[in-house]
Tab-separated table of C-alpha atoms and ligand atoms in Angstrom:
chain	number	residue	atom	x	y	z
A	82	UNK	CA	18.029	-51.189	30.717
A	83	UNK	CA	15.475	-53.912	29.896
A	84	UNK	CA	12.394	-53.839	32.184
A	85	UNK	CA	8.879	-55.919	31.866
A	86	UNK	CA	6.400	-56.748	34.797
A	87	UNK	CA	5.434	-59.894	34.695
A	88	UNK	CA	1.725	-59.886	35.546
A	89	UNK	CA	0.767	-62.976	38.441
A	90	UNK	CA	-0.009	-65.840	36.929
A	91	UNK	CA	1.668	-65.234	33.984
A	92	UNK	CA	4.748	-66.870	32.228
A	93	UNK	CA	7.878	-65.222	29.972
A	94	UNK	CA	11.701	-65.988	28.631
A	95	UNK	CA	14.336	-63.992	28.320
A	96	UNK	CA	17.790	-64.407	27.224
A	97	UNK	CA	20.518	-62.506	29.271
A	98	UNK	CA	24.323	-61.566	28.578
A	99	UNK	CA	26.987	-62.521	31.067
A	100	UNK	CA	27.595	-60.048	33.665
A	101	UNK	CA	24.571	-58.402	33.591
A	102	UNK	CA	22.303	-58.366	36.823
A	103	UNK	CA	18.556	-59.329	36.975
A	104	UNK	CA	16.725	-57.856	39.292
A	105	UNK	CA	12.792	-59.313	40.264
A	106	UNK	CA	10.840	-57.240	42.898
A	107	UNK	CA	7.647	-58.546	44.133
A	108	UNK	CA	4.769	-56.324	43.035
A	109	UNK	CA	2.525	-57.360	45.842
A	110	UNK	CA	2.209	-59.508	48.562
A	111	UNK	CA	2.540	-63.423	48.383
A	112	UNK	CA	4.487	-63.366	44.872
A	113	UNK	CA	5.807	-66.589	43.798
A	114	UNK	CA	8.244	-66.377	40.513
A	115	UNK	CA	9.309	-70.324	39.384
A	116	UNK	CA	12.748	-69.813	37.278
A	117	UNK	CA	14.237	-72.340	35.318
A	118	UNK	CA	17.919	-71.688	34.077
A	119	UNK	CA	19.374	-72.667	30.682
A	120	UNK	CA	22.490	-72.328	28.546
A	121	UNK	CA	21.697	-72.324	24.941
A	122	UNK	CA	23.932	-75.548	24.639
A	123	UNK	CA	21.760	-77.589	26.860
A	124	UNK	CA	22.985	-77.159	30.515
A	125	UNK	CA	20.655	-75.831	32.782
A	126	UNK	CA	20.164	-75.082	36.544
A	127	UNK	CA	20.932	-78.331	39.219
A	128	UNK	CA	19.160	-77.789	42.558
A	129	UNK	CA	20.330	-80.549	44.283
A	130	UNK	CA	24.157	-79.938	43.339
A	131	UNK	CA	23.826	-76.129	43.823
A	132	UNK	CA	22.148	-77.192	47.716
A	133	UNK	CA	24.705	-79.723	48.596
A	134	UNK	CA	28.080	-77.650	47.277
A	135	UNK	CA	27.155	-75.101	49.478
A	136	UNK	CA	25.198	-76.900	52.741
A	137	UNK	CA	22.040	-74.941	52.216
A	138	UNK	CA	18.219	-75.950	51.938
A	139	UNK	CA	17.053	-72.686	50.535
A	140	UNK	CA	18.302	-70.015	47.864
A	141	UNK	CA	19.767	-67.187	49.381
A	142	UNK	CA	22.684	-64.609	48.784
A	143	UNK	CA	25.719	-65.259	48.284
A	144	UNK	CA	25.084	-68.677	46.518
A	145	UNK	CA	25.899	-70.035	43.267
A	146	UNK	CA	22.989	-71.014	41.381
A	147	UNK	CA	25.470	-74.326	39.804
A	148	UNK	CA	24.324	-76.353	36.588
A	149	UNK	CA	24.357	-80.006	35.509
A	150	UNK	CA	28.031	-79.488	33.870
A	151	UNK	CA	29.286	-78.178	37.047
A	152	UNK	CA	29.168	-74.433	36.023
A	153	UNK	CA	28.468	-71.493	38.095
A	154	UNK	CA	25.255	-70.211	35.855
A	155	UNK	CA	24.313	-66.695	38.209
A	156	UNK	CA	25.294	-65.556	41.083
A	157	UNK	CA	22.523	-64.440	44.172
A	158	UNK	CA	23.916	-61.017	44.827
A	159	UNK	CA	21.398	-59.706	47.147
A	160	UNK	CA	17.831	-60.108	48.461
A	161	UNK	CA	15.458	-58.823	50.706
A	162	UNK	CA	14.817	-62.261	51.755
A	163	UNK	CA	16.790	-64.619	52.893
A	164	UNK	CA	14.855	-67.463	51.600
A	165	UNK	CA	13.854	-68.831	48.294
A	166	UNK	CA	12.591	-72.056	47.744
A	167	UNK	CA	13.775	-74.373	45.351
A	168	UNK	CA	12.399	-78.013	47.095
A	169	UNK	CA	8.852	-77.911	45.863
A	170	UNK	CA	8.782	-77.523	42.164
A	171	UNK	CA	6.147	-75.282	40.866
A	172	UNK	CA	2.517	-76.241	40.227
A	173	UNK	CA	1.077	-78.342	37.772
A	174	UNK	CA	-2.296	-78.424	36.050
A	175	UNK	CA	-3.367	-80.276	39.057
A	176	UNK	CA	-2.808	-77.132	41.166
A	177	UNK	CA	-5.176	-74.981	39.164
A	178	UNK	CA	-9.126	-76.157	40.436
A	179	UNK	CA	-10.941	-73.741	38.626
A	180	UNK	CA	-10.903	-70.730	36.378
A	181	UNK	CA	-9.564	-73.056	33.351
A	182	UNK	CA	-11.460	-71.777	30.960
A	183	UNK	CA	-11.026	-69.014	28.834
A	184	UNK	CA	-14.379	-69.535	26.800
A	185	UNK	CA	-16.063	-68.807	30.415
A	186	UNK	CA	-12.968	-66.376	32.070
A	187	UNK	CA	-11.591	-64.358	29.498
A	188	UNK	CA	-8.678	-63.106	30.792
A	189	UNK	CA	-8.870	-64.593	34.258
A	190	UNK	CA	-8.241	-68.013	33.111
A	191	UNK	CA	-5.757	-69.481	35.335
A	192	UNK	CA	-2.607	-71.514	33.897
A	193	UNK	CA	-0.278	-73.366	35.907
A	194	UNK	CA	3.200	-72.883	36.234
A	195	UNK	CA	3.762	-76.059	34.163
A	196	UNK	CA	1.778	-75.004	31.388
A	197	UNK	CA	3.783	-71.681	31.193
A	198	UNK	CA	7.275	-73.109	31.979
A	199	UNK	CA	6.599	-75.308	29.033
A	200	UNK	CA	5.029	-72.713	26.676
A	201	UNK	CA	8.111	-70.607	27.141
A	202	UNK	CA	10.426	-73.311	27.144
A	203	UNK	CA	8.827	-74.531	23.693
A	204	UNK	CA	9.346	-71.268	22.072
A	205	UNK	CA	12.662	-71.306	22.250
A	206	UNK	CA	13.480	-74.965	21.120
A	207	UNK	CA	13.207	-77.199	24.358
A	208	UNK	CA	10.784	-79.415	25.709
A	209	UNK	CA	9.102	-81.496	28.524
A	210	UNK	CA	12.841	-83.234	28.436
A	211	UNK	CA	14.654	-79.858	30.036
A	212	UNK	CA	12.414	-79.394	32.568
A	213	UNK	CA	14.439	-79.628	36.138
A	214	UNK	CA	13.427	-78.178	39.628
A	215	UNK	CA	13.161	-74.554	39.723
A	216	UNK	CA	14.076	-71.919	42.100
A	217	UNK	CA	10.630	-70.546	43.477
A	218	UNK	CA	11.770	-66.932	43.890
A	219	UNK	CA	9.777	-65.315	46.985
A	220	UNK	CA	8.154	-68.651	48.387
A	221	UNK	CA	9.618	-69.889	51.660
A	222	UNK	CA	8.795	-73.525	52.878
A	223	UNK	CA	9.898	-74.200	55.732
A	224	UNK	CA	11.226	-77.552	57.051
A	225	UNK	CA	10.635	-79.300	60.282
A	226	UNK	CA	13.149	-81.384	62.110
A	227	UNK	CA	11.247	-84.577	60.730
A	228	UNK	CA	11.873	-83.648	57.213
A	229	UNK	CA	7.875	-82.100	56.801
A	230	UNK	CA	7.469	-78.888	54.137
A	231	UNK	CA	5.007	-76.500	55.126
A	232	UNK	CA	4.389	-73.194	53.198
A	233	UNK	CA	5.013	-69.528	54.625
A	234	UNK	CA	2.348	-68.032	53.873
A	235	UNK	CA	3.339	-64.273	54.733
A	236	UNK	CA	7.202	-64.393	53.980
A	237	UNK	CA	6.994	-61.529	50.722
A	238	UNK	CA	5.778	-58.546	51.226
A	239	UNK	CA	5.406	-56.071	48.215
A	240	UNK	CA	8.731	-54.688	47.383
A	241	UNK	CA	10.843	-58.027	48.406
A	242	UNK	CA	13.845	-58.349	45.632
A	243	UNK	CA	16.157	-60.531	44.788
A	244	UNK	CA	19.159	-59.995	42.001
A	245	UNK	CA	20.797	-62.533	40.413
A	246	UNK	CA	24.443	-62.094	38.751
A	247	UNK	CA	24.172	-64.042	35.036
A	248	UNK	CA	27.822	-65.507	34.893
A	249	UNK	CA	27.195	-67.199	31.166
A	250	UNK	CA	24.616	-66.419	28.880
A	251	UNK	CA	21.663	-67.795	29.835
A	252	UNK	CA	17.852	-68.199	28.822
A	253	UNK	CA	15.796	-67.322	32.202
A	254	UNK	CA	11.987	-68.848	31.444
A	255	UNK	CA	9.841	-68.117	34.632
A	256	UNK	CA	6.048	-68.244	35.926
A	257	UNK	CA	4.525	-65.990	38.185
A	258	UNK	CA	1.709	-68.413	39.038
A	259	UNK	CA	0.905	-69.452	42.287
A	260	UNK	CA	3.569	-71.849	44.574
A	261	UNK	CA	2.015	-75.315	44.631
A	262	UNK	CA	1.598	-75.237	48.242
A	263	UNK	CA	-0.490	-72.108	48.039
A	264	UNK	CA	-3.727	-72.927	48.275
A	265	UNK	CA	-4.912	-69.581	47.462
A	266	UNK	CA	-4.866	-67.921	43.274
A	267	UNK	CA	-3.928	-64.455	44.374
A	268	UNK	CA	-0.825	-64.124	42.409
A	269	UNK	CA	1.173	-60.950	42.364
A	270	UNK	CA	3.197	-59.313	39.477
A	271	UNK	CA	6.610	-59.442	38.929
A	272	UNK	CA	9.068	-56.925	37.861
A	273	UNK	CA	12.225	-57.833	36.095
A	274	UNK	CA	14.865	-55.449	35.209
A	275	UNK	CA	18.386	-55.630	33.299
A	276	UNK	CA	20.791	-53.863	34.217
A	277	UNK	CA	24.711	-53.706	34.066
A	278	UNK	CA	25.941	-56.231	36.935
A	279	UNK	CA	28.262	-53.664	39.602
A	280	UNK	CA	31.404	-55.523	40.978
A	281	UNK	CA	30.448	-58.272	43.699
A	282	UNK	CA	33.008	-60.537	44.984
A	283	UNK	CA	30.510	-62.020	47.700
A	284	UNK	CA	30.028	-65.040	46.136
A	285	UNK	CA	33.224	-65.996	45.412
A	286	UNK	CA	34.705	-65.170	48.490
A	287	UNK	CA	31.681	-66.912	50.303
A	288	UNK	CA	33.282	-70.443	50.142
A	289	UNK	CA	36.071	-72.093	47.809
A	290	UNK	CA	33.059	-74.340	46.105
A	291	UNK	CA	31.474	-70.996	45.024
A	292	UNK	CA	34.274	-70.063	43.517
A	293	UNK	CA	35.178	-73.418	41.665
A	294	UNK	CA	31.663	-73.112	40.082
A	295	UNK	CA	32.373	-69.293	39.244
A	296	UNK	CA	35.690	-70.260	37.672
A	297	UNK	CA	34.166	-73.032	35.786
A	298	UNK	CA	31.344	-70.077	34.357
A	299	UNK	CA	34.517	-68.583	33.332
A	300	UNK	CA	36.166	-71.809	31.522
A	301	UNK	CA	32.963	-72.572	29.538
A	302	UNK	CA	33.838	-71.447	26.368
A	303	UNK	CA	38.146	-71.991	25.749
B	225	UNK	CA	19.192	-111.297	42.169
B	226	UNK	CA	21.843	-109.673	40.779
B	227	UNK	CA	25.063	-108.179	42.624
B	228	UNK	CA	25.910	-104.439	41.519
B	229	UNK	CA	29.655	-103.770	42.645
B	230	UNK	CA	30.421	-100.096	43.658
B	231	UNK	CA	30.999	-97.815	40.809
B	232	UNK	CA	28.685	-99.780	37.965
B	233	UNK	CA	25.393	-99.203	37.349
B	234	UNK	CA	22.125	-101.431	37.007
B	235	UNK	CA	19.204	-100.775	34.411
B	236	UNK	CA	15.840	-102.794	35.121
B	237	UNK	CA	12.251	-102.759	33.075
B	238	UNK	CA	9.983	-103.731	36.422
B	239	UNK	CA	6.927	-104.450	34.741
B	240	UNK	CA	3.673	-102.667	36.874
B	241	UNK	CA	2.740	-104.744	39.875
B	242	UNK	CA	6.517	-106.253	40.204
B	243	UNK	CA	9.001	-105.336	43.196
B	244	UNK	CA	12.674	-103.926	43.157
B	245	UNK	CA	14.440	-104.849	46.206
B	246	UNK	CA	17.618	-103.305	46.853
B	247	UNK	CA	20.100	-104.391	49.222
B	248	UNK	CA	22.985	-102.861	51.288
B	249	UNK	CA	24.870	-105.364	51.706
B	250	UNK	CA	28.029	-104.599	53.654
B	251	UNK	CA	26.213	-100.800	55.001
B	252	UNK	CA	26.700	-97.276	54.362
B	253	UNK	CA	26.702	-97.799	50.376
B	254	UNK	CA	24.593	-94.861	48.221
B	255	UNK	CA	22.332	-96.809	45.763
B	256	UNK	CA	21.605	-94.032	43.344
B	257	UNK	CA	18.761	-94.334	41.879
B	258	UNK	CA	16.226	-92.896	38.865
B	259	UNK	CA	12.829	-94.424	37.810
B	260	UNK	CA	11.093	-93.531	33.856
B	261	UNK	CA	8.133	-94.746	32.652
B	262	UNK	CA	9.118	-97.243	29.879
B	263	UNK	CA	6.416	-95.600	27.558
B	264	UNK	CA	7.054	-92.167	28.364
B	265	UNK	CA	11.192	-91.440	29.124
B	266	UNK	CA	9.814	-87.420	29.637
B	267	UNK	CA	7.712	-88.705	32.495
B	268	UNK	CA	10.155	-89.788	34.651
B	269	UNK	CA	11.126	-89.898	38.505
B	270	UNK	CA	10.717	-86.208	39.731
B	271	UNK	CA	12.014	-85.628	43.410
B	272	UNK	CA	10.750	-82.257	44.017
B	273	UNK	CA	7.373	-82.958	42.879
B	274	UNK	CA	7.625	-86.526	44.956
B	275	UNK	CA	8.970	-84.576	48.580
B	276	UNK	CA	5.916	-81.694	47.665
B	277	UNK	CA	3.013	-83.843	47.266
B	278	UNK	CA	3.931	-85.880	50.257
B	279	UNK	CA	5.256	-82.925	52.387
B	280	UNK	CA	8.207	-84.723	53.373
B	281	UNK	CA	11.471	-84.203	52.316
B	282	UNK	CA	12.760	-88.135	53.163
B	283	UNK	CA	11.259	-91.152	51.554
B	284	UNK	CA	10.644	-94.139	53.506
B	285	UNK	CA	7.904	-96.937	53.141
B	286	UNK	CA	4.906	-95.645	51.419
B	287	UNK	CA	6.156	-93.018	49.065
B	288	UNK	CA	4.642	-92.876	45.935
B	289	UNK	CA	7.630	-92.026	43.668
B	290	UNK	CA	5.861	-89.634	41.324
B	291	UNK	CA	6.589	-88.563	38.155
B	292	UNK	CA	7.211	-84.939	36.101
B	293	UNK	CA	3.386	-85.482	35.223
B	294	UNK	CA	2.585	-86.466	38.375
B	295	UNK	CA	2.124	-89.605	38.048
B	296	UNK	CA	2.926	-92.943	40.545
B	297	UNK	CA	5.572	-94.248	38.839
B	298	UNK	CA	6.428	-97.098	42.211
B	299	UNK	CA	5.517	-96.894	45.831
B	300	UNK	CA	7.599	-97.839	48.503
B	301	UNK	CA	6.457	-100.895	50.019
B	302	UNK	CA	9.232	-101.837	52.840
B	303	UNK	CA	12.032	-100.277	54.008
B	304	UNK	CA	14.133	-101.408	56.806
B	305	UNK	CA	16.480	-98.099	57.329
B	306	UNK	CA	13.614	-95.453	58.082
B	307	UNK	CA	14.760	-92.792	55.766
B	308	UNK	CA	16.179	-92.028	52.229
B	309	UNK	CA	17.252	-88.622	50.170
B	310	UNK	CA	16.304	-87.317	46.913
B	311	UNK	CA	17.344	-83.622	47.249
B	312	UNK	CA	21.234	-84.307	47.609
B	313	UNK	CA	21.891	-85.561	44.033
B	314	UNK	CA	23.953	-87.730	42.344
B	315	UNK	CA	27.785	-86.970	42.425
B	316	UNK	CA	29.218	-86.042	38.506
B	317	UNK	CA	33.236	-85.812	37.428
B	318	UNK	CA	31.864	-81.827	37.351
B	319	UNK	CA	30.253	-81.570	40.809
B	320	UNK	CA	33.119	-83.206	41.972
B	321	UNK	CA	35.358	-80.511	40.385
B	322	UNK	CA	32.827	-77.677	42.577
B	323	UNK	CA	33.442	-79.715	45.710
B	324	UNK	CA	36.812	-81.081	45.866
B	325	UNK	CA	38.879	-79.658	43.686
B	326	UNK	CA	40.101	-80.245	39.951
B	327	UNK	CA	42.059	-83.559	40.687
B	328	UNK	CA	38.604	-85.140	40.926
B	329	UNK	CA	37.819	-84.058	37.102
B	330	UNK	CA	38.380	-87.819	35.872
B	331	UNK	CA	37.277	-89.916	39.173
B	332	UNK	CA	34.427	-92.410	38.622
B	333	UNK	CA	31.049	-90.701	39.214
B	334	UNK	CA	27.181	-91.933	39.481
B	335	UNK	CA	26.269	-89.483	35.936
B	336	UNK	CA	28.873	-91.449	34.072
B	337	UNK	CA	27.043	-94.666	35.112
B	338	UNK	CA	23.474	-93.314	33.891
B	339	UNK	CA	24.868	-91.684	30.742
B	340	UNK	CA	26.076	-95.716	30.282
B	341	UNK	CA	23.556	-97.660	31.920
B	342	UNK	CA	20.503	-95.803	30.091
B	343	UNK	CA	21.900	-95.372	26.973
B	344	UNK	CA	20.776	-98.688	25.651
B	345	UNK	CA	17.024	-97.822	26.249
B	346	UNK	CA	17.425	-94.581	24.691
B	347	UNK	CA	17.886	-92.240	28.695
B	348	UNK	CA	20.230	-89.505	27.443
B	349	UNK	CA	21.723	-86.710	29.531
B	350	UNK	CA	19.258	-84.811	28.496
B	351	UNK	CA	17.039	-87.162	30.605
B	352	UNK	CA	18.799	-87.593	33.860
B	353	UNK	CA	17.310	-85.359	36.646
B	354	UNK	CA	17.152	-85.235	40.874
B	355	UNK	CA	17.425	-88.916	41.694
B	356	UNK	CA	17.014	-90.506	44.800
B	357	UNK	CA	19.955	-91.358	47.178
B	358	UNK	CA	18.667	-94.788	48.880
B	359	UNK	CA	20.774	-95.401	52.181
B	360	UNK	CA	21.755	-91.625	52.161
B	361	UNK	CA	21.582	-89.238	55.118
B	362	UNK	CA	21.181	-85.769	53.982
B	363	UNK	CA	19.388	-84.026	56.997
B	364	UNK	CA	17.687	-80.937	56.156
B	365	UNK	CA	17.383	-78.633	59.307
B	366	UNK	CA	14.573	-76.070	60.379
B	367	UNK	CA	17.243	-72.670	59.912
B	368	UNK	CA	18.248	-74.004	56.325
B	369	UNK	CA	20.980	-76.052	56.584
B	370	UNK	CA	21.626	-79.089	54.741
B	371	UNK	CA	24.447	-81.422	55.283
B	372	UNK	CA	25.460	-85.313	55.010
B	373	UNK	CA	25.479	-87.098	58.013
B	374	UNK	CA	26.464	-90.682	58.674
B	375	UNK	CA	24.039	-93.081	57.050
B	376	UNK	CA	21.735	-94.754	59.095
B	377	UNK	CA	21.932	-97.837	57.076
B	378	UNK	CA	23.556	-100.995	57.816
B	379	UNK	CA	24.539	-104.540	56.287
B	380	UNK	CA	21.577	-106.089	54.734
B	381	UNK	CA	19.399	-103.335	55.099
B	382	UNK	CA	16.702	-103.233	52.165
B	383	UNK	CA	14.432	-100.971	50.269
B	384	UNK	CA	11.589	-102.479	48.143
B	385	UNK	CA	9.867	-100.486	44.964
B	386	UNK	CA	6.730	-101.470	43.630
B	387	UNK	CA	5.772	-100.632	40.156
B	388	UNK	CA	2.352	-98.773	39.618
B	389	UNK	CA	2.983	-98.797	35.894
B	390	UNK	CA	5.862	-100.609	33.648
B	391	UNK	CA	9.215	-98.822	34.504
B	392	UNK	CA	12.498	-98.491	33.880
B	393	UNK	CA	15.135	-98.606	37.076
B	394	UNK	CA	18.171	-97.086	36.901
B	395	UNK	CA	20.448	-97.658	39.468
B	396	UNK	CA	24.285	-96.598	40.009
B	397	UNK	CA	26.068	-98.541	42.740
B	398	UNK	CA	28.317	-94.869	43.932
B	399	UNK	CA	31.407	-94.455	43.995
B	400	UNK	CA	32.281	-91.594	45.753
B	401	UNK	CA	35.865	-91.592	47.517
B	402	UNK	CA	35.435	-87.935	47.949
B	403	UNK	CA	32.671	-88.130	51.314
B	404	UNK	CA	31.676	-90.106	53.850
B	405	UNK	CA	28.225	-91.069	51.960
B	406	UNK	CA	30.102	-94.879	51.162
B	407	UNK	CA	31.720	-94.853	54.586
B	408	UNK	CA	34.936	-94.062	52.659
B	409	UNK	CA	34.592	-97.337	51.096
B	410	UNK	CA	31.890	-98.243	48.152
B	411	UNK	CA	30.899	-101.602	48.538
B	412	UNK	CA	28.818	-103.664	46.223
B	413	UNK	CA	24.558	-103.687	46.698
B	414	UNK	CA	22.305	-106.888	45.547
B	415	UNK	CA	19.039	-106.023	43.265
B	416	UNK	CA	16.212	-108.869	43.843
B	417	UNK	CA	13.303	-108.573	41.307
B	418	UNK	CA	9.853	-110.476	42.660
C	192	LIG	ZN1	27.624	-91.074	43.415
């Protein structure tokens, strides 16, 4: 078993076998965890196709998380919560008003998601050009009938999880700084464990697109 | 002004200060759409960071289109339909696959006309992100759901970009036969620049 907490406001990568489940539990209250999702030959995680194959606004079990090539990357196998954002992005250097220095902060300087995504993403031989909207693991924001966002600000509690099923290989690269909606830097920590993935036919029995996207996962590599 | 029939694809530089109007011209036709600063292709239309920073998940007049950096890359400045998408997408031969089945695999799809259209300026797949859907209807609703509803466009509606800096537009006329987001029939749109 692999298992590192991610401390809020922090960023790290890791790559992942197939068939192996990832499991992130909030630490504390309010955690926000931005993933991105890459293959190691350049696909990586679609929102907006993963939303519209299956009719949904928010990331919840038993979706697909679905990829630029049309391939089922992971699998949401279960959660605590039964929303995650993926409509805002995650913050910018623009989010983070104060604390930027490390001469004056030490420790408690304060880096946007964007500035970790990219650090991470760098490190293993991408770039500004692979960023794509993440999933914002915890974060809820809700949406009116008039199309307006607003953040919830008390949907995770401490011990909220949510595993995902890896269906290819995959790099995960994720920040556990603030949502960019949150006006508040009280970040929590995230855990993230490895584990073997148990059988789960939820998502593919959930609807036939689900199971298109698992069956391309499966077709990647002839 | 410059017809685009359904199914190819349209690649403008609109210099800053210059407006993009796009037409509709027969109703109901997806103008797919993606916007990169000419000097920066990295910094380039970014829908969730656009629907975040103006809290709304449709565009309509007075947008700013913003960029991966954050930046205003155009700003609507008229739109006679009320509301646009940017979180449903652009249809691909592989999305297609996900949604309808196998037999769709070789169809005509809106990333085969970016991959084309932007090659010449150096947009690669690499490149092409969440674009926005102009004279789509994807409602979003308060439990979750998201769905595509008729369009609420008609013949000769319009949608006008103005550039805040020197962009590139990248446009793909859809043609999905798959949905009802071309009224089951993809029909050409007219690009005006001013
Ligand atoms: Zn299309």
């Amino acid at each position: 078993m692999t298992a590192h907490d991610v401390p809020g406001g922090a960023a790290w990568s890791l790559r992942v076998r197939p068939g192996r489940e990832v499991r992130f539990t909030a630490l504390g209250p309010g955690a926000c965890c931005s993933l991105l999702l890459l293959t190691s030959d350049g696909d990586r995680l679609n929102v907006p196709d993963t939303l519209k194959a299956q009719m949904s606004a928010r990331i919840a079990p038993p979706m697909v998380l679905m990829s630029d090539r049309g391939v089922g990357l992971a699998s949401v196998t279960g959660s605590s919560l039964d929303w995650h954002d993926a409509l805002c992005g995650h913050s910018t250097d623009r989010h983070v008003t104060s604390h930027a220095s490390y001469q004056e902060h030490r420790n408690d300087r304060r880096v946007s998601a964007r500035t970790g995504l990219l650090s991470e993403l760098r490190k293993r031989g991408f770039d500004r050009t692979d960023l794509h909207a993440s999933v914002n693991l915890f974060s809820k924001v809700a949406v009116a009938a008039d199309g307006a966002l607003s953040l919830v600000t008390d949907h995770c509690a401490a011990d909220d999880w949510v595993t995902l099923r890896t269906e290819v290989e995959l790099l995960l690269v994720m920040s556990t700084s603030p949502h960019p909606l949150d006006l508040e830097w009280k970040p929590a920590d995230v855990r993230v464990t490895v584990t073997a993935a148990p059988p789960d036919d939820g998502p593919r029995l959930s609807r036939a697109e689900s199971a298109r996207a698992l069956d391309a996962a499966r077709e990647v590599l002839a | 002004m410059t017809a685009v029939l359904a199914g190819d694809g349209h690649l403008v530089m609109l210099p800053a200060g210059a407006t993009l109007r796009i037409t509709d011209l027969e109703g109901n036709q997806a103008a797919d759409t993606l916007l990169f600063d000419s000097a920066d292709l990295d910094n380039r239309y970014s829908a969730v960071d656009t629907v975040r920073e103006q809290a709304n998940a449709y565009l309509t007049t007075g947008s700013a289109l913003l960029s991966t950096d954050l930046d205003v890359l155009a700003t609507v400045t008229a739109d006679t339909v009320g509301r646009h998408d940017t979180l449903g997408g652009a249809c691909s031969q592989e999305s297609n696959v996900i949604r309808y089945g196998t037999h769709t695999r070789h169809q005509h799809a809106c990333r085969e006309t970016f991959i084309r259209w932007g090659a010449p300026v150096g947009i690669t797949p690499r490149h092409l992100t969440h674009n926005i859907n102009f004279f789509m209807n994807v409602p979003l609703t308060p439990d979750g759901g998201l769905t595509f509803a008729d369009g609420l466009s008609g013949p000769g509606q319009y949608v006008e970009l103005t550039a805040a800096r020197d962009v590139y537009v990248l446009i793909s006329n859809c043609p999905q036969l798959n949905n009802p987001c071309n009224g089951w029939n993809p029909t050409p749109i007219e690009v005006t620049l001013s």
